[in-house]
mmCIF file of C-alpha atoms and ligand atoms in Angstrom:
data_model
loop_
_atom_site.group_PDB
_atom_site.id
_atom_site.type_symbol
_atom_site.label_atom_id
_atom_site.label_comp_id
_atom_site.label_asym_id
_atom_site.label_seq_id
_atom_site.Cartn_x
_atom_site.Cartn_y
_atom_site.Cartn_z
ATOM 1 C CA MET A 28 0.000 0.000 0.000
ATOM 2 C CA THR A 29 1.362 3.393 -0.959
ATOM 3 C CA THR A 30 1.280 5.886 1.894
ATOM 4 C CA ILE A 31 1.547 9.610 1.263
ATOM 5 C CA GLY A 32 2.169 11.990 4.126
ATOM 6 C CA VAL A 33 1.032 15.600 4.247
ATOM 7 C CA LEU A 34 3.101 17.879 6.462
ATOM 8 C CA GLY A 35 0.475 18.852 9.020
ATOM 9 C CA LEU A 36 1.919 21.882 10.758
ATOM 10 C CA GLN A 37 -0.130 24.561 9.014
ATOM 11 C CA GLY A 38 -2.143 25.180 5.855
ATOM 12 C CA ALA A 39 -4.328 23.195 3.450
ATOM 13 C CA VAL A 40 -3.840 19.677 4.832
ATOM 14 C CA GLU A 41 -7.295 18.051 4.799
ATOM 15 C CA GLU A 42 -7.954 18.668 1.110
ATOM 16 C CA HIS A 43 -4.782 16.817 0.146
ATOM 17 C CA LEU A 44 -5.763 13.853 2.314
ATOM 18 C CA LYS A 45 -9.144 13.647 0.613
ATOM 19 C CA GLN A 46 -7.533 13.603 -2.827
ATOM 20 C CA ILE A 47 -5.016 10.951 -1.770
ATOM 21 C CA GLU A 48 -7.802 8.772 -0.391
ATOM 22 C CA SER A 49 -9.920 9.299 -3.511
ATOM 23 C CA LEU A 50 -7.140 7.524 -5.437
ATOM 24 C CA GLY A 51 -7.391 4.554 -3.077
ATOM 25 C CA LEU A 52 -4.079 5.371 -1.375
ATOM 26 C CA GLN A 53 -3.369 5.925 2.279
ATOM 27 C CA GLY A 54 -2.870 9.504 3.427
ATOM 28 C CA ILE A 55 -1.485 10.480 6.810
ATOM 29 C CA VAL A 56 -0.983 13.820 8.524
ATOM 30 C CA VAL A 57 2.669 14.151 9.492
ATOM 31 C CA LYS A 58 3.018 16.012 12.761
ATOM 32 C CA LYS A 59 6.193 14.427 14.115
ATOM 33 C CA PRO A 60 9.528 13.823 12.337
ATOM 34 C CA GLU A 61 9.429 10.068 13.185
ATOM 35 C CA GLN A 62 6.374 9.697 10.963
ATOM 36 C CA LEU A 63 8.528 10.427 7.906
ATOM 37 C CA GLU A 64 9.762 6.848 8.174
ATOM 38 C CA GLU A 65 6.263 5.494 7.582
ATOM 39 C CA ILE A 66 5.613 7.237 4.276
ATOM 40 C CA ASP A 67 6.581 6.752 0.632
ATOM 41 C CA GLY A 68 6.196 10.384 -0.394
ATOM 42 C CA LEU A 69 5.538 13.736 1.282
ATOM 43 C CA ILE A 70 3.362 16.702 0.350
ATOM 44 C CA LEU A 71 4.340 20.156 1.623
ATOM 45 C CA PRO A 72 0.967 21.922 1.476
ATOM 46 C CA GLY A 73 0.003 25.494 0.697
ATOM 47 C CA GLY A 74 -0.491 27.941 3.527
ATOM 48 C CA GLU A 75 1.978 30.505 4.771
ATOM 49 C CA SER A 76 5.602 29.600 4.216
ATOM 50 C CA THR A 77 7.008 31.839 6.953
ATOM 51 C CA ALA A 78 4.611 30.385 9.552
ATOM 52 C CA MET A 79 5.326 26.872 8.325
ATOM 53 C CA ARG A 80 9.077 27.428 8.577
ATOM 54 C CA ARG A 81 8.705 28.614 12.152
ATOM 55 C CA LEU A 82 6.833 25.420 13.018
ATOM 56 C CA ILE A 83 9.356 23.281 11.111
ATOM 57 C CA ASP A 84 12.069 24.676 13.380
ATOM 58 C CA GLN A 85 9.936 24.419 16.499
ATOM 59 C CA TYR A 86 9.124 20.741 15.924
ATOM 60 C CA GLY A 87 12.630 19.730 14.828
ATOM 61 C CA PHE A 88 11.667 18.969 11.231
ATOM 62 C CA LEU A 89 14.408 20.781 9.292
ATOM 63 C CA GLU A 90 17.095 18.074 9.267
ATOM 64 C CA PRO A 91 14.656 15.119 9.000
ATOM 65 C CA LEU A 92 13.032 16.748 5.944
ATOM 66 C CA LYS A 93 16.419 17.279 4.303
ATOM 67 C CA GLN A 94 17.346 13.656 5.030
ATOM 68 C CA PHE A 95 14.060 12.485 3.520
ATOM 69 C CA SER A 96 15.061 14.321 0.353
ATOM 70 C CA ASP A 97 18.675 13.082 0.512
ATOM 71 C CA ILE A 98 17.508 9.479 0.164
ATOM 72 C CA LYS A 99 15.522 10.615 -2.904
ATOM 73 C CA LYS A 100 12.084 10.004 -1.491
ATOM 74 C CA PRO A 101 9.583 12.032 -3.539
ATOM 75 C CA ILE A 102 8.417 15.395 -2.198
ATOM 76 C CA PHE A 103 5.638 17.536 -3.684
ATOM 77 C CA GLY A 104 5.476 21.213 -2.694
ATOM 78 C CA THR A 105 2.316 23.151 -3.515
ATOM 79 C CA CYS A 106 2.285 26.956 -3.302
ATOM 80 C CA ALA A 107 3.827 27.755 0.119
ATOM 81 C CA GLY A 108 5.297 24.237 -0.092
ATOM 82 C CA MET A 109 7.076 25.279 -3.283
ATOM 83 C CA VAL A 110 8.478 28.322 -1.434
ATOM 84 C CA LEU A 111 9.798 25.962 1.262
ATOM 85 C CA ALA A 112 11.418 23.637 -1.274
ATOM 86 C CA ALA A 113 13.206 26.324 -3.341
ATOM 87 C CA ASN A 114 16.886 27.006 -2.990
ATOM 88 C CA LYS A 115 16.516 30.747 -3.554
ATOM 89 C CA LEU A 116 13.823 33.341 -2.824
ATOM 90 C CA VAL A 117 13.677 36.682 -4.633
ATOM 91 C CA GLY A 118 14.526 39.602 -2.332
ATOM 92 C CA SER A 119 15.543 37.425 0.587
ATOM 93 C CA GLU A 120 18.822 36.123 1.937
ATOM 94 C CA ASP A 121 17.036 33.158 3.435
ATOM 95 C CA SER A 122 15.741 30.012 1.887
ATOM 96 C CA HIS A 123 14.336 26.948 3.620
ATOM 97 C CA LEU A 124 14.866 23.339 2.501
ATOM 98 C CA ASN A 125 17.028 23.989 -0.602
ATOM 99 C CA ILE A 126 15.951 20.789 -2.321
ATOM 100 C CA ILE A 127 15.192 22.111 -5.820
ATOM 101 C CA ASP A 128 17.216 24.450 -8.012
ATOM 102 C CA ILE A 129 14.652 27.205 -8.525
ATOM 103 C CA THR A 130 14.405 30.864 -7.611
ATOM 104 C CA VAL A 131 10.907 31.627 -6.349
ATOM 105 C CA LYS A 132 9.144 34.951 -6.107
ATOM 106 C CA ARG A 133 6.481 35.007 -3.387
ATOM 107 C CA ASN A 134 3.034 36.604 -3.787
ATOM 108 C CA ALA A 135 4.141 37.193 -7.319
ATOM 109 C CA PHE A 136 0.935 37.803 -9.243
ATOM 110 C CA GLY A 137 0.197 41.061 -7.436
ATOM 111 C CA ARG A 138 -2.601 42.303 -5.228
ATOM 112 C CA GLN A 139 -5.098 42.741 -8.004
ATOM 113 C CA ARG A 140 -4.870 39.064 -8.724
ATOM 114 C CA ASP A 141 -4.856 37.822 -5.180
ATOM 115 C CA SER A 142 -6.638 34.635 -6.101
ATOM 116 C CA PHE A 143 -7.821 33.391 -9.461
ATOM 117 C CA GLU A 144 -8.328 30.333 -11.585
ATOM 118 C CA ALA A 145 -6.671 29.558 -14.889
ATOM 119 C CA GLU A 146 -6.790 26.782 -17.436
ATOM 120 C CA LEU A 147 -3.309 25.375 -17.559
ATOM 121 C CA ASP A 148 -1.541 23.080 -19.988
ATOM 122 C CA ILE A 149 0.719 20.740 -18.076
ATOM 123 C CA TYR A 150 3.492 18.724 -19.658
ATOM 124 C CA GLY A 151 2.504 15.076 -19.320
ATOM 125 C CA ILE A 152 -1.230 15.739 -18.885
ATOM 126 C CA GLU A 153 -3.338 15.478 -22.005
ATOM 127 C CA THR A 154 -5.932 18.221 -21.551
ATOM 128 C CA PRO A 155 -5.705 21.459 -19.515
ATOM 129 C CA ILE A 156 -6.412 21.463 -15.792
ATOM 130 C CA THR A 157 -8.183 24.203 -13.867
ATOM 131 C CA ALA A 158 -5.566 25.599 -11.515
ATOM 132 C CA VAL A 159 -6.462 27.630 -8.424
ATOM 133 C CA PHE A 160 -3.923 30.317 -7.514
ATOM 134 C CA ILE A 161 -4.039 31.940 -4.058
ATOM 135 C CA ARG A 162 -1.448 34.631 -3.303
ATOM 136 C CA ALA A 163 0.662 32.461 -5.486
ATOM 137 C CA PRO A 164 4.385 32.467 -6.050
ATOM 138 C CA TYR A 165 6.018 31.756 -9.393
ATOM 139 C CA ILE A 166 9.393 30.428 -10.441
ATOM 140 C CA GLU A 167 11.533 33.273 -11.712
ATOM 141 C CA LYS A 168 14.474 31.092 -12.644
ATOM 142 C CA ALA A 169 14.889 27.356 -12.991
ATOM 143 C CA GLY A 170 18.261 25.584 -13.016
ATOM 144 C CA GLU A 171 19.316 23.540 -16.040
ATOM 145 C CA ASN A 172 18.382 20.222 -14.425
ATOM 146 C CA VAL A 173 14.857 21.392 -13.697
ATOM 147 C CA GLU A 174 12.064 20.301 -16.050
ATOM 148 C CA VAL A 175 9.489 23.036 -16.617
ATOM 149 C CA LEU A 176 6.006 21.462 -16.555
ATOM 150 C CA ALA A 177 3.739 24.507 -16.920
ATOM 151 C CA LYS A 178 3.794 28.215 -17.583
ATOM 152 C CA LEU A 179 1.179 30.903 -17.080
ATOM 153 C CA GLU A 180 1.748 34.183 -18.907
ATOM 154 C CA GLU A 181 5.384 33.154 -19.477
ATOM 155 C CA LYS A 182 5.912 32.531 -15.757
ATOM 156 C CA ILE A 183 6.886 29.033 -14.654
ATOM 157 C CA VAL A 184 4.224 27.639 -12.338
ATOM 158 C CA ALA A 185 5.050 23.921 -12.191
ATOM 159 C CA ALA A 186 8.364 22.094 -12.347
ATOM 160 C CA ARG A 187 10.206 18.939 -11.450
ATOM 161 C CA GLN A 188 13.773 18.118 -10.625
ATOM 162 C CA GLU A 189 14.418 14.423 -10.033
ATOM 163 C CA HIS A 190 12.333 13.410 -7.000
ATOM 164 C CA ILE A 191 11.014 16.904 -6.258
ATOM 165 C CA LEU A 192 7.762 18.184 -7.806
ATOM 166 C CA VAL A 193 6.478 21.720 -7.234
ATOM 167 C CA CYS A 194 3.566 23.862 -8.365
ATOM 168 C CA ALA A 195 2.463 27.411 -7.625
ATOM 169 C CA PHE A 196 -1.233 26.537 -7.515
ATOM 170 C CA HIS A 197 -3.482 24.380 -5.315
ATOM 171 C CA PRO A 198 -4.282 21.108 -7.105
ATOM 172 C CA GLU A 199 -6.060 19.819 -3.992
ATOM 173 C CA LEU A 200 -8.837 22.409 -4.348
ATOM 174 C CA THR A 201 -10.444 20.895 -7.435
ATOM 175 C CA ALA A 202 -11.831 17.421 -8.073
ATOM 176 C CA ASP A 203 -9.221 16.824 -10.792
ATOM 177 C CA THR A 204 -6.537 14.503 -9.401
ATOM 178 C CA ARG A 205 -4.351 14.333 -12.494
ATOM 179 C CA PHE A 206 -1.602 16.563 -11.124
ATOM 180 C CA LEU A 207 -1.450 14.497 -7.925
ATOM 181 C CA GLN A 208 -1.201 11.409 -10.112
ATOM 182 C CA LEU A 209 2.060 12.750 -11.566
ATOM 183 C CA PHE A 210 3.392 12.657 -8.014
ATOM 184 C CA VAL A 211 1.973 9.198 -7.369
ATOM 185 C CA GLN A 212 3.811 7.980 -10.470
ATOM 186 C CA MET A 213 7.076 9.426 -9.097
ATOM 187 C CA ILE A 214 6.462 7.475 -5.876
ATOM 188 C CA GLU A 215 5.771 4.251 -7.786
ATOM 189 C CA ASP A 216 8.999 4.779 -9.763
ATOM 190 C CA TYR A 217 10.917 5.339 -6.537
ATOM 191 C CA LYS A 218 9.508 2.154 -5.023
ATOM 192 C CA GLN A 219 10.639 0.209 -8.088
ATOM 193 C CA ILE A 220 14.256 1.274 -7.723
ATOM 194 C CA ALA A 221 14.273 1.175 -3.921
ATOM 195 C CA VAL A 222 13.515 -2.573 -3.706
HETATM 196 N N1 LIG B 8 2.014 33.530 -0.239
HETATM 197 C C1 LIG B 8 2.189 32.337 0.527
HETATM 198 C C2 LIG B 8 3.631 32.163 0.955
HETATM 199 O O1 LIG B 8 4.520 32.724 0.401
HETATM 200 C C3 LIG B 8 1.734 31.134 -0.250
HETATM 201 C C4 LIG B 8 0.246 31.159 -0.444
HETATM 202 C C5 LIG B 8 -0.365 29.822 -0.558
HETATM 203 O O2 LIG B 8 0.205 28.798 -0.175
HETATM 204 N N2 LIG B 8 -1.570 29.806 -1.027
HETATM 205 O O3 LIG B 8 3.858 31.422 1.884
#
């Protein structure tokens, strides 16, 4: 049975669990670092990256999360989760997990477009998905080993590097599970090589 954990410190946790379960997989809320050992892949949800980082430090998650990535277990960062995963943030000296070679701009679509929906073509998905953006970041620069999966108005909004998948939108807020299935496939691939 494939088990996907959702980092449960802050943000949109429940919606991810529902989507995971709708695919017949097991979803668990990860509230303690030890739980990382029980899961095949981890979702870093949307929410508020600065608040999430504070809680990551408070609950001793920083090193365990980096180790989880070091052994190439798949991680999927959505929105604030993408901010956490990035190795550089525009206008800031600080970054968080440094597990994907992207430079992310936070709250990047401006106040006027605080939250909106867009039809998005995603590499690897046959027809467009409806993507929900909420105070969304975008990827200003992607390293050469990063695969760009989607762009909106020339801005990169979904990408993958090896075992790390990120998107600027909230795939858990629609009934369409196809983006999550990209992540599930990464987990299945990992399990193949890990045995
Ligand atoms: N703007 C938030 C941040 O930078 C992300 C918003 C979201 O996750 N919906 O943390």
